[in-house]
CSV table of C-alpha atoms in Angstrom, one decimal:
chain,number,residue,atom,x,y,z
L,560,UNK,CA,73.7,-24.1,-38.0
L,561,UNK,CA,74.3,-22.6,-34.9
L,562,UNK,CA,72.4,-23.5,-31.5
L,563,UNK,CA,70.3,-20.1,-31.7
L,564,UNK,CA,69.2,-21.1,-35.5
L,565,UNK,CA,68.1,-24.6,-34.3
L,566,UNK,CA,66.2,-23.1,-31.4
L,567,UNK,CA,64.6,-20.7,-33.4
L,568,UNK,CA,63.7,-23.8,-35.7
L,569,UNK,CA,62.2,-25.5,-33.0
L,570,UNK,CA,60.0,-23.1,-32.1
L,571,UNK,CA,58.8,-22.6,-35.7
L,572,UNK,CA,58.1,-26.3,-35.3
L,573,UNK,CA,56.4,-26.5,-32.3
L,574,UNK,CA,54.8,-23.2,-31.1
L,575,UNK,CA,51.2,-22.2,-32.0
L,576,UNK,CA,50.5,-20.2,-35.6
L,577,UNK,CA,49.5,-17.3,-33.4
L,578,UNK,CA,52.8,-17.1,-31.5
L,579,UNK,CA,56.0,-14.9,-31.6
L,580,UNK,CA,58.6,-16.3,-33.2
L,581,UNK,CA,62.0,-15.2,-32.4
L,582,UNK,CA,63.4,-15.2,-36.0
L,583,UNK,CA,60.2,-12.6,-36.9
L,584,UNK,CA,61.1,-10.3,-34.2
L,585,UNK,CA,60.2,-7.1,-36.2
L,586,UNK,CA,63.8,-5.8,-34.5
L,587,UNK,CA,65.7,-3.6,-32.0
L,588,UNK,CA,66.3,-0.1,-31.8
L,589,UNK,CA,70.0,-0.2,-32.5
L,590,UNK,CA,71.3,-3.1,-34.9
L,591,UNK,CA,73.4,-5.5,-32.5
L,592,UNK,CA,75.1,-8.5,-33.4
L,593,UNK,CA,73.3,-11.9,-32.3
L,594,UNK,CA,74.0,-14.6,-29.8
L,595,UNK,CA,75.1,-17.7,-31.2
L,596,UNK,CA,73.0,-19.2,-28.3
L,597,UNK,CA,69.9,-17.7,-27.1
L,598,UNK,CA,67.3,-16.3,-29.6
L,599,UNK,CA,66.1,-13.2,-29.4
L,600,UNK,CA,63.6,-12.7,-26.6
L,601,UNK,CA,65.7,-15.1,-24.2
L,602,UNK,CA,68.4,-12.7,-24.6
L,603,UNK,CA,65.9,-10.7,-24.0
L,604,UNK,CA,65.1,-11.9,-20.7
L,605,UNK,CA,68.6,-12.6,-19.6
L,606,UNK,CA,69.3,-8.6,-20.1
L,607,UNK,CA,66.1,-7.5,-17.9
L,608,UNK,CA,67.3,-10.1,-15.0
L,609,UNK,CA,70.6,-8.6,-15.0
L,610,UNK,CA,69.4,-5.3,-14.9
L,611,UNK,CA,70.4,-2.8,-12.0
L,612,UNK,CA,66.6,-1.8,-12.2
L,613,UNK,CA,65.1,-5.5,-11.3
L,614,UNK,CA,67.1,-5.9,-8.7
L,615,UNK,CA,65.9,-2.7,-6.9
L,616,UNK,CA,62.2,-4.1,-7.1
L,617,UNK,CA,63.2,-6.1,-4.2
L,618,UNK,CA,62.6,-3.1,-1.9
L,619,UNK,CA,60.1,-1.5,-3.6
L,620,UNK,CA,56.4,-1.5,-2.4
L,621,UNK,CA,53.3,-3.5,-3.7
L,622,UNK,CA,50.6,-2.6,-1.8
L,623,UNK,CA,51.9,-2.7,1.7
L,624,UNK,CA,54.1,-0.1,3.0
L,625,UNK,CA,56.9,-1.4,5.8
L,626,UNK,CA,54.6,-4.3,6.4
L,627,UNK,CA,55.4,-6.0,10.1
L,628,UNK,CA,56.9,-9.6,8.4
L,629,UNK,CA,58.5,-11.4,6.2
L,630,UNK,CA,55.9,-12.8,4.0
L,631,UNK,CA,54.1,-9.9,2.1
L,632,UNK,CA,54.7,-9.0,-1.2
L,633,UNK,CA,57.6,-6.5,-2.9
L,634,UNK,CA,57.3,-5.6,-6.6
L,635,UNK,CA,59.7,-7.8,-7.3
L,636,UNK,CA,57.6,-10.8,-5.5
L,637,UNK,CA,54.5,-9.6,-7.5
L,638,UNK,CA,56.9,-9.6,-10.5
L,639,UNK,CA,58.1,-13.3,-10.1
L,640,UNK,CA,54.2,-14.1,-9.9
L,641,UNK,CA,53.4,-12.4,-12.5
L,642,UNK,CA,56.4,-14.3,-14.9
L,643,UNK,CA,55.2,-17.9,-13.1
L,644,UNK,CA,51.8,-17.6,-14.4
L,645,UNK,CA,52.4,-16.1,-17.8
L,646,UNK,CA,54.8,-18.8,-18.3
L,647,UNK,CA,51.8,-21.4,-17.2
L,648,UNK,CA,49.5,-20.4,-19.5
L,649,UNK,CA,51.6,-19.3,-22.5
L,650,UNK,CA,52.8,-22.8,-22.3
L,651,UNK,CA,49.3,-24.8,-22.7
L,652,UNK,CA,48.8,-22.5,-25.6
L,653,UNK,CA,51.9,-23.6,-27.0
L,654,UNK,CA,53.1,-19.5,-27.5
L,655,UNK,CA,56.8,-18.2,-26.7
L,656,UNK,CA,57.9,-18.5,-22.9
L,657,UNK,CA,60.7,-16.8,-23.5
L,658,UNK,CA,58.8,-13.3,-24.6
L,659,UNK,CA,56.1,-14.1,-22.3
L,660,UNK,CA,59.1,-14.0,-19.4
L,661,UNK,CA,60.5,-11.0,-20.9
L,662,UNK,CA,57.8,-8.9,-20.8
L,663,UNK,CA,56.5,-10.0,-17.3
L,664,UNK,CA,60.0,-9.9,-16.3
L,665,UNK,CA,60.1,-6.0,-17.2
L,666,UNK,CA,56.8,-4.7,-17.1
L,667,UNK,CA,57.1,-3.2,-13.4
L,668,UNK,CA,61.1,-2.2,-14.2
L,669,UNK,CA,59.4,1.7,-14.1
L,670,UNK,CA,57.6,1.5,-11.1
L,671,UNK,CA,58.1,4.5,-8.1
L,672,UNK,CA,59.3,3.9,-4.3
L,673,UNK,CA,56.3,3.5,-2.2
L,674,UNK,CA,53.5,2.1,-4.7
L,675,UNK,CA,51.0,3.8,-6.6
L,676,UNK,CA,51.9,6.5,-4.0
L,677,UNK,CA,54.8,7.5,-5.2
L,678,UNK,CA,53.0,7.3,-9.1
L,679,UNK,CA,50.5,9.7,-7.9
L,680,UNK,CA,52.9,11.9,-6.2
L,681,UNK,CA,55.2,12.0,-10.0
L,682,UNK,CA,52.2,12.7,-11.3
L,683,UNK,CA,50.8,15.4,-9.8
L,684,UNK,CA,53.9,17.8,-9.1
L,685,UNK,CA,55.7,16.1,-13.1
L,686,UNK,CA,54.6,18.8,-15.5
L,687,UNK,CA,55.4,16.4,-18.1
L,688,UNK,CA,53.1,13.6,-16.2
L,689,UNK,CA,53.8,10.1,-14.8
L,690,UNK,CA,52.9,6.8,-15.6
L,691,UNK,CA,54.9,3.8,-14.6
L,692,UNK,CA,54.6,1.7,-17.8
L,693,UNK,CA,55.8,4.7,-19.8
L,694,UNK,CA,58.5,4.7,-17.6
L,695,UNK,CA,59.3,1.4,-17.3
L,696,UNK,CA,59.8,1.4,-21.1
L,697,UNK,CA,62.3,4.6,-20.5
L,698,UNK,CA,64.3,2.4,-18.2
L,699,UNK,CA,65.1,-0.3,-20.7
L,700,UNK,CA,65.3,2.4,-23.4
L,701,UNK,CA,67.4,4.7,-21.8
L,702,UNK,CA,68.8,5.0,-18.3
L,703,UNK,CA,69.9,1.4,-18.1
L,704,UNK,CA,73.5,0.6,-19.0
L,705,UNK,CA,74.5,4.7,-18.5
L,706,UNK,CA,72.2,5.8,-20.9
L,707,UNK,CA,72.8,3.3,-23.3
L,708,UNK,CA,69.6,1.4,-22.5
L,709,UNK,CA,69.1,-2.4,-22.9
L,710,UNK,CA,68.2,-2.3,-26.5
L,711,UNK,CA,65.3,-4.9,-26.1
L,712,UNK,CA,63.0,-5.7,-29.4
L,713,UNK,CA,59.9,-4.4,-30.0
L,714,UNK,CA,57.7,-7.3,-29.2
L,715,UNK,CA,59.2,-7.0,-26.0
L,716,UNK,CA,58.8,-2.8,-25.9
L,717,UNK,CA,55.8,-3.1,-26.5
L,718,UNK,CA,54.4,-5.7,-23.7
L,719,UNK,CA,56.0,-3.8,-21.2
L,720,UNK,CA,54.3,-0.3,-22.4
L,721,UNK,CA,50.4,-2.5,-22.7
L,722,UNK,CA,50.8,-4.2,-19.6
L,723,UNK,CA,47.8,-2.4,-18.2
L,724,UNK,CA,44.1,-2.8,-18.4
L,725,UNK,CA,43.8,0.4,-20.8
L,726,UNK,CA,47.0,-1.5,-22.9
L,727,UNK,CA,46.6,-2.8,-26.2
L,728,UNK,CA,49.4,-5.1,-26.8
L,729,UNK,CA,50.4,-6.4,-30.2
L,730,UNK,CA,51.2,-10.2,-29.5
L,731,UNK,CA,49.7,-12.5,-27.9
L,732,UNK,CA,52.5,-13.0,-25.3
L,733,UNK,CA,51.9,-9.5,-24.5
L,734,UNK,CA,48.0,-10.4,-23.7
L,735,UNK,CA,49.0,-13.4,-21.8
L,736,UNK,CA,51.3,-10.9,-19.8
L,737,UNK,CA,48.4,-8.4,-19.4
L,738,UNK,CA,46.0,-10.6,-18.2
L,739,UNK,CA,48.7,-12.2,-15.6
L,740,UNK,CA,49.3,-9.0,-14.0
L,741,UNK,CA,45.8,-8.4,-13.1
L,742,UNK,CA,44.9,-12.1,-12.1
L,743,UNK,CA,48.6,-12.3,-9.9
L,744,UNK,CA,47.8,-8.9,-8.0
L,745,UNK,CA,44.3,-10.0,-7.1
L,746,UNK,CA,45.2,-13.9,-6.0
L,747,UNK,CA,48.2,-12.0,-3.8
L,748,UNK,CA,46.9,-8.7,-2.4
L,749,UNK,CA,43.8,-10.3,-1.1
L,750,UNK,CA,46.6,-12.8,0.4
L,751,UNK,CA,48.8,-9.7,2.0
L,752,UNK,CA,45.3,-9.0,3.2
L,753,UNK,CA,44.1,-11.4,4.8
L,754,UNK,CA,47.8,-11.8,6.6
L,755,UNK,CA,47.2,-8.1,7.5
L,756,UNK,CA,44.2,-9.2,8.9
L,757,UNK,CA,42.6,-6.1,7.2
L,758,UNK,CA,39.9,-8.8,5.3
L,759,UNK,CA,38.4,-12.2,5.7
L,760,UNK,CA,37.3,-14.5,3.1
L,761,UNK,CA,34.2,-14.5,4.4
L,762,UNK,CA,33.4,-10.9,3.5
L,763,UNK,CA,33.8,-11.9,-0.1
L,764,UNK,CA,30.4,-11.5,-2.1
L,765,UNK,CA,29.1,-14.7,-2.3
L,766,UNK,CA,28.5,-13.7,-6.2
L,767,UNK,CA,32.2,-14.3,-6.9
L,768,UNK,CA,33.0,-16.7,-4.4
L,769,UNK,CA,30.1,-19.1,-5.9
L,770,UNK,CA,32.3,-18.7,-9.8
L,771,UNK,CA,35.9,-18.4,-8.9
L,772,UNK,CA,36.4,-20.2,-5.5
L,773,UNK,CA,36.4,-19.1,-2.0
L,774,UNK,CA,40.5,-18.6,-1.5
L,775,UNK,CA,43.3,-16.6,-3.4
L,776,UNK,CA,44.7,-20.0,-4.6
L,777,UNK,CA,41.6,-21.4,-5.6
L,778,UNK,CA,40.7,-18.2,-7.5
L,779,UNK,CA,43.8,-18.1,-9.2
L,780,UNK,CA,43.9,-21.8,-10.8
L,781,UNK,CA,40.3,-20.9,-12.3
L,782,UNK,CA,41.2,-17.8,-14.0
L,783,UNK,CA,44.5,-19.2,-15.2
L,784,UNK,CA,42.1,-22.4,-16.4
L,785,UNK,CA,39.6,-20.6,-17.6
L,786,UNK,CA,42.1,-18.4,-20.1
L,787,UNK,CA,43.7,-21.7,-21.6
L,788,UNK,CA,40.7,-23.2,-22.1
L,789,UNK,CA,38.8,-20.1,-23.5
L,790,UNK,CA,42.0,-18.4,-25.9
L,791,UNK,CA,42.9,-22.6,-26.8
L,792,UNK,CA,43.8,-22.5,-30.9
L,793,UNK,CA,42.9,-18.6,-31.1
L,794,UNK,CA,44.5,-15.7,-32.3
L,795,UNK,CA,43.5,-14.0,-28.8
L,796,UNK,CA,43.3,-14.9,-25.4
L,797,UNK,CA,40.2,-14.3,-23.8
L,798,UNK,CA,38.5,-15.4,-20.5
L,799,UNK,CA,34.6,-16.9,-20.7
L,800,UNK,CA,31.9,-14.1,-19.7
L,801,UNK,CA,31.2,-15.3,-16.0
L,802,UNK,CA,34.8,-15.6,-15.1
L,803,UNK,CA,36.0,-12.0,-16.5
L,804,UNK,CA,32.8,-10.5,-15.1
L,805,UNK,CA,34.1,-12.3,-11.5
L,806,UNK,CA,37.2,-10.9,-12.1
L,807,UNK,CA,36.1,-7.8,-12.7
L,808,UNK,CA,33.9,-7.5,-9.7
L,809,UNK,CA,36.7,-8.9,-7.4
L,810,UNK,CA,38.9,-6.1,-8.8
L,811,UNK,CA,36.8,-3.5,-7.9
L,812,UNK,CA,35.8,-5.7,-4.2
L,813,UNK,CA,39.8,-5.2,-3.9
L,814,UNK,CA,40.1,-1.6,-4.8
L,815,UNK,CA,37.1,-1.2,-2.1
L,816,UNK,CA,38.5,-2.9,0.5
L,817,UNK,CA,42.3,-2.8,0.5
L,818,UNK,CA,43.7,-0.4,-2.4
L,819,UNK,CA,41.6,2.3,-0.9
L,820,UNK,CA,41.4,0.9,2.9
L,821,UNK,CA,42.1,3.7,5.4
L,822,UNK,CA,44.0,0.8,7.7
L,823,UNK,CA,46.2,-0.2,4.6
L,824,UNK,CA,46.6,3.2,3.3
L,825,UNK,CA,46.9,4.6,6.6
L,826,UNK,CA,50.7,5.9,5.6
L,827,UNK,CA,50.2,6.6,2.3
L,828,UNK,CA,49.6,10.5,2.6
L,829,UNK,CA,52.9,10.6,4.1
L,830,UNK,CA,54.7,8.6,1.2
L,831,UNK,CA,53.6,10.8,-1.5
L,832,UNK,CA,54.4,14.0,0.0
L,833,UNK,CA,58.3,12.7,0.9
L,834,UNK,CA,58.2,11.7,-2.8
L,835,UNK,CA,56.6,15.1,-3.7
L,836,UNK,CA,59.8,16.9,-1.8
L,837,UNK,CA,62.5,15.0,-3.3
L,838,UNK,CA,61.5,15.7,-6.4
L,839,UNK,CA,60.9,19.8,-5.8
L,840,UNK,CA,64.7,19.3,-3.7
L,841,UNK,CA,66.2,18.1,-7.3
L,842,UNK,CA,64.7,20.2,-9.3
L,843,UNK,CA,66.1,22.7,-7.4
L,844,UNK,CA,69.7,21.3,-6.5
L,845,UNK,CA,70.1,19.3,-9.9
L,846,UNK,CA,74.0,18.9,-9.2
L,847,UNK,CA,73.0,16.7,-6.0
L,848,UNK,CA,71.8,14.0,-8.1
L,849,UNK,CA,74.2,11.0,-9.6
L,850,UNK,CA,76.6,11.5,-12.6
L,851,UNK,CA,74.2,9.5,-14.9
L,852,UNK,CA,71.6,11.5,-14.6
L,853,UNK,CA,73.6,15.2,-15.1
L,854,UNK,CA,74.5,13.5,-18.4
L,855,UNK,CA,71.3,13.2,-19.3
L,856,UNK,CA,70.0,17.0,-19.0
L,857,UNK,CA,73.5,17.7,-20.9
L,858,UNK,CA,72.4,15.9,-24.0
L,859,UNK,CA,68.9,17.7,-24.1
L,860,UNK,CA,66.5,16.2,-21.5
L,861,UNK,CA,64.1,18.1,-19.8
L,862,UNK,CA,64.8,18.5,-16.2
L,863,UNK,CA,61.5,17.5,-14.9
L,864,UNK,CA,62.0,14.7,-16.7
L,865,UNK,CA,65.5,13.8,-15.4
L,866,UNK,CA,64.6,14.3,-11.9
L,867,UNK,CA,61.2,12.1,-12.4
L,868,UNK,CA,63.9,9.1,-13.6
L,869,UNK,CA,65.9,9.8,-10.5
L,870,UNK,CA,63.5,9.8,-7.8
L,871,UNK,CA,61.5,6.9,-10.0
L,872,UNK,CA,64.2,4.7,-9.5
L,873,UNK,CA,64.8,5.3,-5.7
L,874,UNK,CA,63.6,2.0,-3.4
L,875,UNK,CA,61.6,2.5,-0.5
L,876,UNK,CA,64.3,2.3,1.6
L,877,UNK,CA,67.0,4.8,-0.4
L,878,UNK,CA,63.9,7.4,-0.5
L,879,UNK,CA,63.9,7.6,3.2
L,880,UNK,CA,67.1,7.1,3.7
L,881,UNK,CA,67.9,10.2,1.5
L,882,UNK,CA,64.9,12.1,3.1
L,883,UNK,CA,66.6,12.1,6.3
L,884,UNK,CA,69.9,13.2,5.2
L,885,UNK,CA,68.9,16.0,3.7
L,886,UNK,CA,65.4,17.3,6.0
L,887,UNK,CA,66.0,15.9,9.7
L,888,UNK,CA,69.0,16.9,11.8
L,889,UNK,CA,71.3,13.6,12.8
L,890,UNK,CA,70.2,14.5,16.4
L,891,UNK,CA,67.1,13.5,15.8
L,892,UNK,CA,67.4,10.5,13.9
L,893,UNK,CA,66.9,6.9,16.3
């Protein structure tokens, strides 16, 4: 028996009835021969975190553009979070870590320069539309590895593509995942915040303060409490009516207050219409972009869509850099 076969024995052992096992995985795209060591979904993991993609979510916006310190939050921060508390709860529900990880691990691999800016701007000028955890899936699928793609299983796939509210996924790691995301982006952006010093805690409705606690941490260990204790020996993972409708309300205090914040959003305008011109700059002058990319519209993809991958991938800081070399004299540039 070889260490993978007595993992994946383990787990059949030990996890809940409801969770993924790694010896049902229901596949990959492309047969490939398995490790003798890690089981499916770690391997899994260990291709997302080697990824060129996850390593360019370092400098990649979460909610605050070029923010003046240290301490706010990248996607790749937000994607850490994300992983730490999927990992907590799938845990106490005795379901797979290693999937769970995956998925959060991946689920932002997609995501624009700039934010939900630069989603919008893909959006709006994309014929063929944008949507980041479409695109996300795309990266794993196909532009990592030259094309080849990482060749990730399906339970895996398919956590990345349900990640968001509107997602439906087919596991229950994929549900832990989905409900991470939105309980890690609401515990840190009203953090970033209040750092900012665009909110106070104060101006919190005393409504949700009085059910989920009066600071981001304090929120955050009751919704992850709260979903253990409510999805405990179920084949679902829920949250109790008065927490969900708390989150829910918080969401929408956030999207009031910070996601749509003229302060915080101040430079957003400016974001999506440098993304907006890069994009109509390729799709003009297609030979400007990367060898990896021209391969792709010479086996049969659509421009648009080739150009969306290339400017999708971009960082914050390789967007402007690439703005300036091509639209602002090196005069002018300090």
């Amino acid at each position: 028996m070889t260490i993978r076969e007595s993992l994946e024995q383990r787990e059949k052992e030990y996890l809940s009835p409801y969770a993924s096992l790694s010896m049902e995985t229901k596949g990959r795209l492309k047969p490939e021969v398995e490790c003798d060591i890690r089981p499916a979904f770690q391997r899994d993991r260990d291709k997302i975190l080697h990824c060129k993609a996850f390593r360019r979510l370092k400098d990649k916006t979460q909610v605050f553009l070029s923010p003046e310190g240290d301490h706010y939050r990248t996607r790749l921060t937000h994607t850490l979070e994300v992983s730490q508390n999927a990992r907590t709860i799938a845990k106490a529900l005795k379901l797979n870590e290693d999937l769970v990880e995956a998925i959060a691990l991946g689920h932002d691999l997609g995501h624009t320069p700039f934010g939900h800016a630069g989603e919008r701007a893909l959006n709006r000028v994309c014929p063929l539309g944008f949507e980041h955890s479409t695109q996300s899936v795309r990266t794993v699928d196909r532009l990592e590895r030259g094309g080849q793609g990482l060749n990730l299983t399906f339970e895996v796939r398919d956590g990345i593509l349900n990640h968001q509210t509107i997602g439906k996924p087919h596991t229950l790691e994929g549900k832990v995942v989905r409900l991470s995301d939105k309980i890690s982006y609401i515990h840190h952006d009203m953090d970033d915040a209040v750092r900012a010093g665009i909110l106070k805690e104060s101006v919190v409705p005393r409504e949700i303060r009085d059910v989920i606690g009066s600071t981001p941490s304090e929120r955050l260990d009751h919704f992850v409490h709260d979903i253990v204790t409510n999805s405990m020996g179920k084949n679902d993972i829920r949250m109790s009516a008065a927490i969900e409708d708390a989150m829910k309300k918080m969401r929408q205090f956030m999207f009031e207050n910070v996601y749509q914040n003229p302060i915080a959003k101040s430079e957003e305008g400016k974001a999506e219409a440098l993304t907006e011109t890069l994009y109509q700059h390729f799709l003009k002058h297609i030979d400007d972009m990367p060898e990896e990319f021209l391969m792709l519209i010479s086996e049969g993809e659509p421009r648009e869509q080739v150009v969306c991958d290339y400017v999708a991938a971009m960082t914050d800081r390789f967007a402007i850099s690439l703005y300036e070399k091509i639209y602002i004299p090196k005069s002018w540039i300090l």
